Each structure stands twice: as C-alpha cells, then as structure tokens.
PDB file of C-alpha atoms in Angstrom:
ATOM      1  CA  UNK A 184       8.821  29.460 -14.365  1.00 63.00           C
ATOM      2  CA  UNK A 185       5.727  31.398 -15.320  1.00 82.00           C
ATOM      3  CA  UNK A 186       2.569  29.665 -14.263  1.00 95.00           C
ATOM      4  CA  UNK A 187      -0.786  29.725 -15.990  1.00 97.00           C
ATOM      5  CA  UNK A 188      -1.589  33.317 -16.817  1.00 98.00           C
ATOM      6  CA  UNK A 189      -5.144  34.585 -16.997  1.00 98.00           C
ATOM      7  CA  UNK A 190      -6.494  37.984 -17.949  1.00 97.00           C
ATOM      8  CA  UNK A 191      -8.223  40.066 -16.918  1.00 98.00           C
ATOM      9  CA  UNK A 192      -8.157  39.443 -13.152  1.00 97.00           C
ATOM     10  CA  UNK A 193     -11.443  41.249 -12.736  1.00 97.00           C
ATOM     11  CA  UNK A 194     -14.176  42.005 -15.245  1.00 97.00           C
ATOM     12  CA  UNK A 195     -17.319  43.991 -14.580  1.00 98.00           C
ATOM     13  CA  UNK A 196     -19.805  44.234 -17.400  1.00 97.00           C
ATOM     14  CA  UNK A 197     -23.449  44.851 -18.056  1.00 97.00           C
ATOM     15  CA  UNK A 198     -25.949  42.212 -18.991  1.00 97.00           C
ATOM     16  CA  UNK A 199     -25.994  41.589 -22.721  1.00 97.00           C
ATOM     17  CA  UNK A 200     -22.378  42.521 -23.304  1.00 97.00           C
ATOM     18  CA  UNK A 201     -19.793  40.172 -24.738  1.00 97.00           C
ATOM     19  CA  UNK A 202     -17.078  38.977 -22.376  1.00 98.00           C
ATOM     20  CA  UNK A 203     -13.784  37.379 -23.389  1.00 98.00           C
ATOM     21  CA  UNK A 204     -11.534  35.675 -20.870  1.00 98.00           C
ATOM     22  CA  UNK A 205      -7.977  34.794 -21.792  1.00 98.00           C
ATOM     23  CA  UNK A 206      -5.539  32.120 -20.727  1.00 98.00           C
ATOM     24  CA  UNK A 207      -1.916  31.306 -21.420  1.00 98.00           C
ATOM     25  CA  UNK A 208      -1.039  27.791 -20.248  1.00 97.00           C
ATOM     26  CA  UNK A 209       2.345  26.714 -18.975  1.00 96.00           C
ATOM     27  CA  UNK A 210       4.740  26.291 -21.878  1.00 95.00           C
ATOM     28  CA  UNK A 211       4.956  22.673 -22.947  1.00 93.00           C
ATOM     29  CA  UNK A 212       1.684  21.631 -21.361  1.00 94.00           C
ATOM     30  CA  UNK A 213      -0.595  19.730 -23.716  1.00 92.00           C
ATOM     31  CA  UNK A 214      -3.936  19.979 -21.916  1.00 92.00           C
ATOM     32  CA  UNK A 215      -5.966  23.016 -20.960  1.00 94.00           C
ATOM     33  CA  UNK A 216      -9.093  23.190 -18.840  1.00 94.00           C
ATOM     34  CA  UNK A 217     -11.640  25.911 -18.125  1.00 96.00           C
ATOM     35  CA  UNK A 218     -13.418  25.741 -14.763  1.00 95.00           C
ATOM     36  CA  UNK A 219     -16.099  27.957 -13.243  1.00 96.00           C
ATOM     37  CA  UNK A 220     -16.411  28.428  -9.478  1.00 96.00           C
ATOM     38  CA  UNK A 221     -19.486  29.641  -7.635  1.00 94.00           C
ATOM     39  CA  UNK A 222     -20.658  29.242  -4.075  1.00 90.00           C
ATOM     40  CA  UNK A 223     -23.704  27.295  -5.187  1.00 88.00           C
ATOM     41  CA  UNK A 224     -22.107  24.916  -7.674  1.00 87.00           C
ATOM     42  CA  UNK A 225     -18.482  24.765  -6.581  1.00 90.00           C
ATOM     43  CA  UNK A 226     -15.805  24.076  -9.201  1.00 93.00           C
ATOM     44  CA  UNK A 227     -17.374  23.015 -12.485  1.00 91.00           C
ATOM     45  CA  UNK A 228     -15.419  21.787 -15.491  1.00 91.00           C
ATOM     46  CA  UNK A 229     -16.600  23.679 -18.570  1.00 94.00           C
ATOM     47  CA  UNK A 230     -14.346  22.421 -21.355  1.00 93.00           C
ATOM     48  CA  UNK A 231     -11.093  20.591 -21.869  1.00 90.00           C
ATOM     49  CA  UNK A 232      -8.586  20.839 -24.742  1.00 93.00           C
ATOM     50  CA  UNK A 233      -5.817  18.445 -25.621  1.00 92.00           C
ATOM     51  CA  UNK A 234      -3.220  19.527 -28.180  1.00 93.00           C
ATOM     52  CA  UNK A 235      -5.433  22.532 -28.970  1.00 94.00           C
ATOM     53  CA  UNK A 236      -8.423  20.336 -29.837  1.00 93.00           C
ATOM     54  CA  UNK A 237     -11.614  20.495 -27.747  1.00 92.00           C
ATOM     55  CA  UNK A 238     -12.115  17.025 -26.286  1.00 88.00           C
ATOM     56  CA  UNK A 239     -14.991  17.438 -23.864  1.00 86.00           C
ATOM     57  CA  UNK A 240     -17.298  20.471 -23.845  1.00 89.00           C
ATOM     58  CA  UNK A 241     -20.191  18.794 -22.076  1.00 87.00           C
ATOM     59  CA  UNK A 242     -19.846  21.217 -19.170  1.00 88.00           C
ATOM     60  CA  UNK A 243     -20.435  24.321 -21.273  1.00 92.00           C
ATOM     61  CA  UNK A 244     -23.707  25.653 -19.913  1.00 86.00           C
ATOM     62  CA  UNK A 245     -25.322  26.797 -23.143  1.00 85.00           C
ATOM     63  CA  UNK A 246     -24.728  28.250 -26.574  1.00 91.00           C
ATOM     64  CA  UNK A 247     -23.830  31.618 -25.123  1.00 95.00           C
ATOM     65  CA  UNK A 248     -20.508  30.096 -24.062  1.00 97.00           C
ATOM     66  CA  UNK A 249     -17.764  29.273 -26.524  1.00 97.00           C
ATOM     67  CA  UNK A 250     -14.088  28.436 -26.137  1.00 97.00           C
ATOM     68  CA  UNK A 251     -11.207  28.349 -28.554  1.00 97.00           C
ATOM     69  CA  UNK A 252      -7.574  27.374 -28.500  1.00 97.00           C
ATOM     70  CA  UNK A 253      -5.997  28.672 -31.708  1.00 96.00           C
ATOM     71  CA  UNK A 254      -2.494  27.613 -30.650  1.00 95.00           C
ATOM     72  CA  UNK A 255      -0.661  25.864 -27.849  1.00 94.00           C
ATOM     73  CA  UNK A 256      -0.057  29.044 -25.902  1.00 95.00           C
ATOM     74  CA  UNK A 257      -3.441  30.738 -25.920  1.00 96.00           C
ATOM     75  CA  UNK A 258      -7.078  30.019 -25.179  1.00 98.00           C
ATOM     76  CA  UNK A 259     -10.193  32.149 -24.866  1.00 98.00           C
ATOM     77  CA  UNK A 260     -13.545  31.646 -23.211  1.00 98.00           C
ATOM     78  CA  UNK A 261     -16.251  33.880 -24.598  1.00 98.00           C
ATOM     79  CA  UNK A 262     -19.701  34.610 -23.234  1.00 97.00           C
ATOM     80  CA  UNK A 263     -22.130  36.335 -25.572  1.00 97.00           C
ATOM     81  CA  UNK A 264     -24.477  37.730 -24.445  1.00 96.00           C
ATOM     82  CA  UNK A 265     -23.556  37.729 -20.781  1.00 97.00           C
ATOM     83  CA  UNK A 266     -26.168  37.363 -18.036  1.00 96.00           C
ATOM     84  CA  UNK A 267     -26.038  38.077 -14.286  1.00 97.00           C
ATOM     85  CA  UNK A 268     -26.074  34.330 -13.519  1.00 95.00           C
ATOM     86  CA  UNK A 269     -22.734  34.049 -15.323  1.00 97.00           C
ATOM     87  CA  UNK A 270     -21.095  35.946 -12.462  1.00 97.00           C
ATOM     88  CA  UNK A 271     -18.402  33.663 -11.057  1.00 97.00           C
ATOM     89  CA  UNK A 272     -14.677  33.090 -10.893  1.00 98.00           C
ATOM     90  CA  UNK A 273     -13.405  31.452 -14.056  1.00 98.00           C
ATOM     91  CA  UNK A 274     -10.215  29.420 -13.743  1.00 98.00           C
ATOM     92  CA  UNK A 275      -7.971  28.138 -16.454  1.00 97.00           C
ATOM     93  CA  UNK A 276      -5.731  25.171 -15.672  1.00 96.00           C
ATOM     94  CA  UNK A 277      -3.161  23.225 -17.636  1.00 95.00           C
ATOM     95  CA  UNK A 278      -1.463  19.863 -17.317  1.00 92.00           C
ATOM     96  CA  UNK A 279       1.597  18.384 -18.996  1.00 90.00           C
ATOM     97  CA  UNK A 280       0.159  15.333 -20.726  1.00 80.00           C
ATOM     98  CA  UNK A 281      -3.049  14.126 -22.256  1.00 74.00           C
ATOM     99  CA  UNK A 282      -5.267  15.182 -19.383  1.00 66.00           C
ATOM    100  CA  UNK A 283      -6.297  11.645 -18.716  1.00 65.00           C
ATOM    101  CA  UNK A 284      -7.644  12.210 -15.239  1.00 70.00           C
ATOM    102  CA  UNK A 285      -4.411  11.293 -13.515  1.00 75.00           C
ATOM    103  CA  UNK A 286      -2.345  14.429 -13.892  1.00 85.00           C
ATOM    104  CA  UNK A 287      -1.619  17.323 -11.607  1.00 90.00           C
ATOM    105  CA  UNK A 288      -3.484  20.467 -12.626  1.00 93.00           C
ATOM    106  CA  UNK A 289      -1.826  23.884 -12.501  1.00 95.00           C
ATOM    107  CA  UNK A 290      -4.362  26.663 -12.041  1.00 97.00           C
ATOM    108  CA  UNK A 291      -4.193  30.293 -13.043  1.00 98.00           C
ATOM    109  CA  UNK A 292      -5.202  33.055 -10.663  1.00 98.00           C
ATOM    110  CA  UNK A 293      -8.676  33.235 -12.158  1.00 98.00           C
ATOM    111  CA  UNK A 294     -10.913  35.935 -13.577  1.00 98.00           C
ATOM    112  CA  UNK A 295     -13.574  37.339 -11.265  1.00 98.00           C
ATOM    113  CA  UNK A 296     -16.527  38.112 -13.554  1.00 98.00           C
ATOM    114  CA  UNK A 297     -19.409  40.289 -12.420  1.00 98.00           C
ATOM    115  CA  UNK A 298     -22.338  40.780 -14.773  1.00 98.00           C
ATOM    116  CA  UNK A 299     -24.645  43.560 -13.622  1.00 96.00           C
TER     117      UNK A 299
ATOM    118  CA  UNK B 176     -23.329  10.901 -13.162  1.00 51.00           C
ATOM    119  CA  UNK B 177     -20.215  10.707 -11.093  1.00 55.00           C
ATOM    120  CA  UNK B 178     -20.312  12.724  -7.894  1.00 73.00           C
ATOM    121  CA  UNK B 179     -17.673  13.504  -5.333  1.00 84.00           C
ATOM    122  CA  UNK B 180     -19.050  14.698  -2.018  1.00 88.00           C
ATOM    123  CA  UNK B 181     -17.093  16.124   0.882  1.00 93.00           C
ATOM    124  CA  UNK B 182     -17.954  16.517   4.528  1.00 94.00           C
ATOM    125  CA  UNK B 183     -18.064  18.675   6.430  1.00 96.00           C
ATOM    126  CA  UNK B 184     -18.790  21.711   4.298  1.00 93.00           C
ATOM    127  CA  UNK B 185     -17.377  24.042   6.933  1.00 95.00           C
ATOM    128  CA  UNK B 186     -15.126  23.467   9.946  1.00 97.00           C
ATOM    129  CA  UNK B 187     -13.989  25.939  12.584  1.00 97.00           C
ATOM    130  CA  UNK B 188     -11.176  24.813  14.880  1.00 97.00           C
ATOM    131  CA  UNK B 189      -9.028  26.380  17.535  1.00 97.00           C
ATOM    132  CA  UNK B 190      -5.407  26.674  16.558  1.00 97.00           C
ATOM    133  CA  UNK B 191      -3.645  23.518  17.666  1.00 97.00           C
ATOM    134  CA  UNK B 192      -6.675  21.269  17.238  1.00 98.00           C
ATOM    135  CA  UNK B 193      -6.803  18.539  14.628  1.00 98.00           C
ATOM    136  CA  UNK B 194      -8.943  18.671  11.491  1.00 97.00           C
ATOM    137  CA  UNK B 195     -10.267  15.996   9.157  1.00 98.00           C
ATOM    138  CA  UNK B 196     -12.196  16.225   5.902  1.00 98.00           C
ATOM    139  CA  UNK B 197     -13.750  13.261   4.136  1.00 97.00           C
ATOM    140  CA  UNK B 198     -14.343  12.688   0.457  1.00 96.00           C
ATOM    141  CA  UNK B 199     -16.796  10.113  -0.909  1.00 94.00           C
ATOM    142  CA  UNK B 200     -17.346   9.064  -4.482  1.00 90.00           C
ATOM    143  CA  UNK B 201     -20.341   7.290  -5.941  1.00 85.00           C
ATOM    144  CA  UNK B 202     -17.996   5.273  -8.160  1.00 87.00           C
ATOM    145  CA  UNK B 203     -14.619   3.607  -7.821  1.00 89.00           C
ATOM    146  CA  UNK B 204     -11.786   6.001  -8.603  1.00 89.00           C
ATOM    147  CA  UNK B 205      -8.542   5.176 -10.373  1.00 89.00           C
ATOM    148  CA  UNK B 206      -6.901   7.882  -8.310  1.00 91.00           C
ATOM    149  CA  UNK B 207      -7.758  10.879  -6.194  1.00 94.00           C
ATOM    150  CA  UNK B 208      -6.131  14.242  -5.835  1.00 95.00           C
ATOM    151  CA  UNK B 209      -6.289  16.885  -3.120  1.00 97.00           C
ATOM    152  CA  UNK B 210      -6.047  20.629  -3.640  1.00 97.00           C
ATOM    153  CA  UNK B 211      -5.953  23.605  -1.298  1.00 98.00           C
ATOM    154  CA  UNK B 212      -7.437  26.989  -2.128  1.00 98.00           C
ATOM    155  CA  UNK B 213      -6.568  29.918   0.083  1.00 97.00           C
ATOM    156  CA  UNK B 214      -9.198  32.661   0.438  1.00 95.00           C
ATOM    157  CA  UNK B 215      -9.154  34.724  -2.745  1.00 94.00           C
ATOM    158  CA  UNK B 216      -6.685  32.346  -4.339  1.00 97.00           C
ATOM    159  CA  UNK B 217      -6.679  29.472  -6.765  1.00 97.00           C
ATOM    160  CA  UNK B 218      -6.576  25.718  -6.162  1.00 97.00           C
ATOM    161  CA  UNK B 219      -3.081  24.387  -5.586  1.00 97.00           C
ATOM    162  CA  UNK B 220      -2.226  20.716  -5.930  1.00 96.00           C
ATOM    163  CA  UNK B 221      -1.287  18.945  -2.708  1.00 97.00           C
ATOM    164  CA  UNK B 222      -1.069  15.242  -3.480  1.00 97.00           C
ATOM    165  CA  UNK B 223      -2.287  12.315  -5.557  1.00 95.00           C
ATOM    166  CA  UNK B 224      -3.227   8.883  -4.215  1.00 96.00           C
ATOM    167  CA  UNK B 225      -3.392   5.885  -6.527  1.00 94.00           C
ATOM    168  CA  UNK B 226      -3.261   2.629  -4.585  1.00 95.00           C
ATOM    169  CA  UNK B 227      -6.015   1.047  -2.519  1.00 96.00           C
ATOM    170  CA  UNK B 228      -5.419   1.791   1.160  1.00 97.00           C
ATOM    171  CA  UNK B 229      -2.585   4.204   0.376  1.00 97.00           C
ATOM    172  CA  UNK B 230      -1.469   6.607   3.094  1.00 98.00           C
ATOM    173  CA  UNK B 231       0.791   9.558   2.409  1.00 98.00           C
ATOM    174  CA  UNK B 232       2.104  12.229   4.746  1.00 97.00           C
ATOM    175  CA  UNK B 233       3.239  15.767   4.172  1.00 97.00           C
ATOM    176  CA  UNK B 234       4.467  17.208   7.466  1.00 96.00           C
ATOM    177  CA  UNK B 235       1.277  17.676   9.528  1.00 98.00           C
ATOM    178  CA  UNK B 236      -1.005  16.498   6.701  1.00 98.00           C
ATOM    179  CA  UNK B 237      -1.989  12.842   6.325  1.00 98.00           C
ATOM    180  CA  UNK B 238      -3.864  11.654   3.247  1.00 98.00           C
ATOM    181  CA  UNK B 239      -5.587   8.290   2.963  1.00 98.00           C
ATOM    182  CA  UNK B 240      -7.246   6.444   0.081  1.00 97.00           C
ATOM    183  CA  UNK B 241      -9.892   3.907   1.036  1.00 96.00           C
ATOM    184  CA  UNK B 242      -9.557   0.193   0.419  1.00 95.00           C
ATOM    185  CA  UNK B 243     -12.457   0.275  -2.040  1.00 94.00           C
ATOM    186  CA  UNK B 244     -11.027   3.391  -3.732  1.00 93.00           C
ATOM    187  CA  UNK B 245     -14.322   5.204  -3.259  1.00 93.00           C
ATOM    188  CA  UNK B 246     -13.357   7.430  -0.368  1.00 95.00           C
ATOM    189  CA  UNK B 247     -10.466   9.450   0.913  1.00 97.00           C
ATOM    190  CA  UNK B 248      -9.562  11.618   3.867  1.00 98.00           C
ATOM    191  CA  UNK B 249      -7.234  14.465   4.739  1.00 98.00           C
ATOM    192  CA  UNK B 250      -6.181  14.880   8.358  1.00 98.00           C
ATOM    193  CA  UNK B 251      -4.274  17.892   9.648  1.00 98.00           C
ATOM    194  CA  UNK B 252      -2.568  17.553  13.019  1.00 98.00           C
ATOM    195  CA  UNK B 253      -2.237  20.610  15.253  1.00 98.00           C
ATOM    196  CA  UNK B 254      -3.713  23.152  12.875  1.00 98.00           C
ATOM    197  CA  UNK B 255      -2.045  26.493  12.299  1.00 97.00           C
ATOM    198  CA  UNK B 256      -3.455  29.727  10.907  1.00 96.00           C
ATOM    199  CA  UNK B 257      -1.590  29.021   7.681  1.00 97.00           C
ATOM    200  CA  UNK B 258      -3.870  26.004   7.168  1.00 98.00           C
ATOM    201  CA  UNK B 259      -6.865  28.270   6.541  1.00 98.00           C
ATOM    202  CA  UNK B 260      -8.540  27.665   3.196  1.00 98.00           C
ATOM    203  CA  UNK B 261     -10.800  25.300   1.320  1.00 97.00           C
ATOM    204  CA  UNK B 262      -9.652  21.752   0.730  1.00 97.00           C
ATOM    205  CA  UNK B 263     -10.929  19.950  -2.344  1.00 96.00           C
ATOM    206  CA  UNK B 264     -10.656  16.373  -3.413  1.00 95.00           C
ATOM    207  CA  UNK B 265     -10.851  15.632  -7.124  1.00 92.00           C
ATOM    208  CA  UNK B 266     -11.450  12.405  -8.943  1.00 87.00           C
ATOM    209  CA  UNK B 267     -11.509  11.438 -12.603  1.00 83.00           C
ATOM    210  CA  UNK B 268     -14.849  10.986 -14.278  1.00 71.00           C
ATOM    211  CA  UNK B 269     -15.724   8.208 -16.704  1.00 65.00           C
ATOM    212  CA  UNK B 270     -14.544  10.627 -19.358  1.00 59.00           C
ATOM    213  CA  UNK B 271     -11.215  10.844 -17.564  1.00 57.00           C
ATOM    214  CA  UNK B 272     -11.558  14.488 -16.649  1.00 72.00           C
ATOM    215  CA  UNK B 273     -11.211  15.712 -13.118  1.00 78.00           C
ATOM    216  CA  UNK B 274     -14.333  16.576 -11.187  1.00 83.00           C
ATOM    217  CA  UNK B 275     -13.899  18.414  -7.940  1.00 90.00           C
ATOM    218  CA  UNK B 276     -15.620  17.677  -4.688  1.00 90.00           C
ATOM    219  CA  UNK B 277     -17.763  20.217  -2.911  1.00 89.00           C
ATOM    220  CA  UNK B 278     -14.880  21.313  -0.700  1.00 93.00           C
ATOM    221  CA  UNK B 279     -14.387  21.792   3.038  1.00 96.00           C
ATOM    222  CA  UNK B 280     -13.740  25.323   4.217  1.00 96.00           C
ATOM    223  CA  UNK B 281     -11.399  25.393   7.218  1.00 98.00           C
ATOM    224  CA  UNK B 282     -11.239  28.329   9.590  1.00 97.00           C
ATOM    225  CA  UNK B 283      -8.546  28.321  12.267  1.00 97.00           C
ATOM    226  CA  UNK B 284      -9.192  30.508  15.279  1.00 96.00           C
ATOM    227  CA  UNK B 285      -5.970  31.828  16.824  1.00 93.00           C
TER     228      UNK B 285
END
C-alpha cells in the first residue's frame, strides 16, 4: 500500500516567494493533518481536515499560510510570501476516521523547506 | 492550553543499558499515543494506551499509562543501536486533535 505521499521532499526558496507543499493521503482515509516541525517548537499542528472540510485551523501561524483540500486525494499548504522563519519540516498525516483524537496517524516523509 | 511535556529532552546510553522517557500532561487524557522518529525520518506510530493504569509491551518496549491518565512512560530494555531516534508521546486536545509532546532524543553508543 502506498503511504502518505508528500512533494517536494526539499524546497529551497528566497524570502518573499510563494511556496506550495503537496500531500496525497492514504486512499480511503477521511482525515488529513498538516504539522510543522522545528527544533524550537517541536511538532505543531497547523490545520486539520475531515472529509475535505477544514475543521480546525487554529494552528495556522498567520494569514500568509493557507491550506486547501479540493478532493479526498489531494491537499496543499501554501505560504505567501515566505519568510526565513518559515524554514522547517512540514509533515502531512492522514487517519482513517473522523480524526477524533483517538486514531493512529500515518505520516508522510515530509517536506524540508528552507527560506533564504 | 493543553500541554504535553516529556523528560528528558536528550538521553545518551551505552548499548545494552535501559532507557526510559516520561510524558506528563496538564490535563486528563482520554488516550495517549507513542511515536518514534528516526533521524531524518518521519514519526511512526508505536502504540496507543486507553485505560487507566494500562501496560503494554512490544518486545523490549514497555508502555504505561498512569492511573490518573495524566502521565505515561516508555521503557526500553537493553537498548540497541536500532533504537536510536526521537520518541514522542501525543495526546488529544480539548478539540480532539493530537498534540505532540516535546520528544526525547535517544542516542545509543555502541
């Protein structure tokens, strides 16, 4: 079975540029999560979708960040404009059910973002 | 807000020694999960604990959920170099989403 697929694996961009991270969840999974990982802040939940609908975006740092899930097999996380402090590893994860805080999360391999 | 803290932050052990990491929540948890992240990798689910006082074992790994469901521990017996990585606990928030602990980074010295 294919796991959660993220692209690109690495992204290097200059400050002010737009960055789009992509995620394909496991087929049949109903919930999708975007996490950000840094040394200083650890693993932070940014946003969570259930059945393609954003349920909780309270972790999105600011208006420069936006996330969409146009269908059950695809999600994007966009940063515009990007800043050096956005440099981190961004993980996408999916789970089979409603994401009610009691399900196993399956993580993608992550996108290492560097904003110069 | 809900916080999940782990100690220690870092642990270096000689191969063959035991290792324990502790997870403490500021609130009662309905359940707790543990994940392992290898260097350069992504978090991988290890186990979920649900019941007060629950103890589960996976080979050399022993997981425990506290009686008050506010703390948990992971104990590894006779560590091996394959145990290297960061171990995270994760608990559901009031909004029912998972928030990860600060993690314990384990280094095993051969």
